[in-house]
Coordinates of C-alpha atoms and ligand atoms in Angstrom, one line a residue:
X1 CA 61.5 95.7 154.5
X2 CA 59.1 94.9 151.7
X3 CA 58.4 97.1 148.6
X4 CA 55.0 96.2 147.1
X5 CA 55.1 96.9 143.3
X6 CA 52.8 96.3 140.4
X7 CA 54.2 93.8 137.9
X8 CA 57.8 94.5 138.4
X9 CA 60.5 97.3 138.6
X10 CA 61.4 97.2 135.0
X11 CA 62.2 100.3 133.0
X12 CA 59.4 101.5 130.7
X13 CA 60.1 102.6 127.1
X14 CA 60.0 106.2 125.8
X15 CA 61.4 107.6 129.0
X16 CA 58.1 107.4 130.9
X17 CA 58.7 107.2 134.7
X18 CA 57.8 104.0 136.4
X19 CA 56.9 104.8 140.0
X20 CA 57.7 101.3 141.3
X21 CA 61.1 101.4 139.8
X22 CA 61.7 104.9 141.1
X23 CA 60.8 103.8 144.6
X24 CA 63.2 100.8 144.4
X25 CA 66.1 102.9 143.1
X26 CA 65.6 105.5 145.8
X27 CA 65.7 102.8 148.5
X28 CA 68.8 101.1 147.0
X29 CA 70.5 104.5 146.7
X30 CA 69.9 105.0 150.4
X31 CA 71.5 101.6 151.1
X32 CA 68.4 99.4 151.5
X33 CA 67.8 96.1 149.8
X34 CA 64.0 95.6 150.1
X35 CA 62.2 92.4 149.3
X36 CA 60.2 93.2 146.2
X37 CA 56.7 91.9 146.3
X38 CA 54.7 91.8 143.0
X39 CA 51.0 92.5 143.7
X40 CA 49.9 92.1 140.0
X41 CA 46.4 93.4 139.1
X42 CA 45.9 97.2 138.9
X43 CA 45.1 99.8 141.5
X44 CA 41.7 100.8 140.0
X45 CA 40.3 97.3 140.0
X46 CA 37.4 96.9 142.5
X47 CA 38.4 95.4 145.9
X48 CA 36.3 92.3 145.4
X49 CA 38.4 91.4 142.3
X50 CA 41.7 92.4 143.8
X51 CA 44.6 90.0 144.5
X52 CA 45.3 89.2 148.2
X53 CA 48.5 91.3 148.1
X54 CA 46.6 94.3 146.8
X55 CA 44.0 93.9 149.6
X56 CA 46.9 93.7 152.1
X57 CA 48.3 97.0 150.7
X58 CA 44.8 98.6 150.8
X59 CA 44.2 97.5 154.4
X60 CA 47.5 98.9 155.4
X61 CA 47.6 102.2 153.5
X62 CA 44.0 102.9 152.6
X63 CA 44.8 102.6 148.9
X64 CA 45.4 99.6 146.7
X65 CA 47.8 101.6 144.5
X66 CA 51.4 100.8 144.5
X67 CA 54.3 101.3 145.2
X68 CA 53.9 100.9 148.9
X69 CA 56.7 100.2 151.5
X70 CA 56.4 98.2 154.6
X71 CA 59.4 99.0 156.8
X72 CA 61.0 96.6 159.3
X73 CA 59.3 98.5 162.0
X74 CA 55.9 97.9 160.5
X75 CA 55.4 101.4 159.2
X76 CA 53.7 101.7 155.8
X77 CA 54.5 104.4 153.3
X78 CA 52.4 104.8 150.1
X79 CA 53.6 106.5 146.9
X80 CA 56.9 106.7 145.1
X81 CA 57.7 110.3 146.2
X82 CA 56.8 109.5 149.8
X83 CA 59.0 106.4 149.7
X84 CA 61.9 108.3 148.2
X85 CA 61.6 111.0 150.9
X86 CA 61.5 108.3 153.6
X87 CA 64.6 106.6 152.1
X88 CA 66.6 109.8 152.1
X89 CA 65.5 110.7 155.7
X90 CA 66.4 107.2 156.9
X91 CA 69.5 106.6 154.9
X92 CA 71.7 103.7 156.1
X93 CA 75.0 104.8 157.5
X94 CA 78.0 104.2 155.3
X95 CA 80.1 101.3 156.7
X96 CA 83.3 102.7 158.4
X97 CA 86.3 102.3 156.2
X98 CA 89.2 100.4 157.8
Ligands
GSH1 N1 51.6 109.0 142.3 C1 51.8 107.6 142.4 C2 51.5 106.9 141.1 C3 51.6 105.4 141.2 C4 51.4 104.8 139.9 O1 51.1 105.3 138.9 N2 51.7 103.5 139.9 C5 51.7 102.7 138.8 C6 52.4 101.4 139.0 S1 54.1 101.6 138.9 C7 50.3 102.3 138.4 O2 50.0 102.1 137.3 N3 49.6 102.2 139.5 C8 48.4 101.5 139.4 C9 48.6 100.2 140.1 O3 49.0 99.3 139.5 O4 48.3 100.3 141.3 C10 53.3 107.4 142.8 O5 54.1 108.0 142.2 O6 53.5 106.5 143.6

């Protein structure tokens, strides 16, 4: 799976939430290890000036804003809350203990 993010998944100062980081942590918590794809640019930039990765996200989700998740099944989920909900619904099973 691929998690499309802005410029990274770093923590931001002053306790402000960073949606791309929240999405990654929710996926990791659910046992996934997504490939993180940096799209750069910014969601509000006009399409003509967007990066190819932002255009890909917009074509798939209808919005150039990130975070956006592309699952291994080719499903796209847009938004950190939606990605977190998907992660908890599709949690990977714990490996059986010997
Ligand atoms: N409600 C959205 C907000 C997304 C959001 O604010 N994303 C940050 C990046 S982490 C942003 O600045 N988005 C503009 C962009 O870069 O697309 C969510 O939680 O997913």
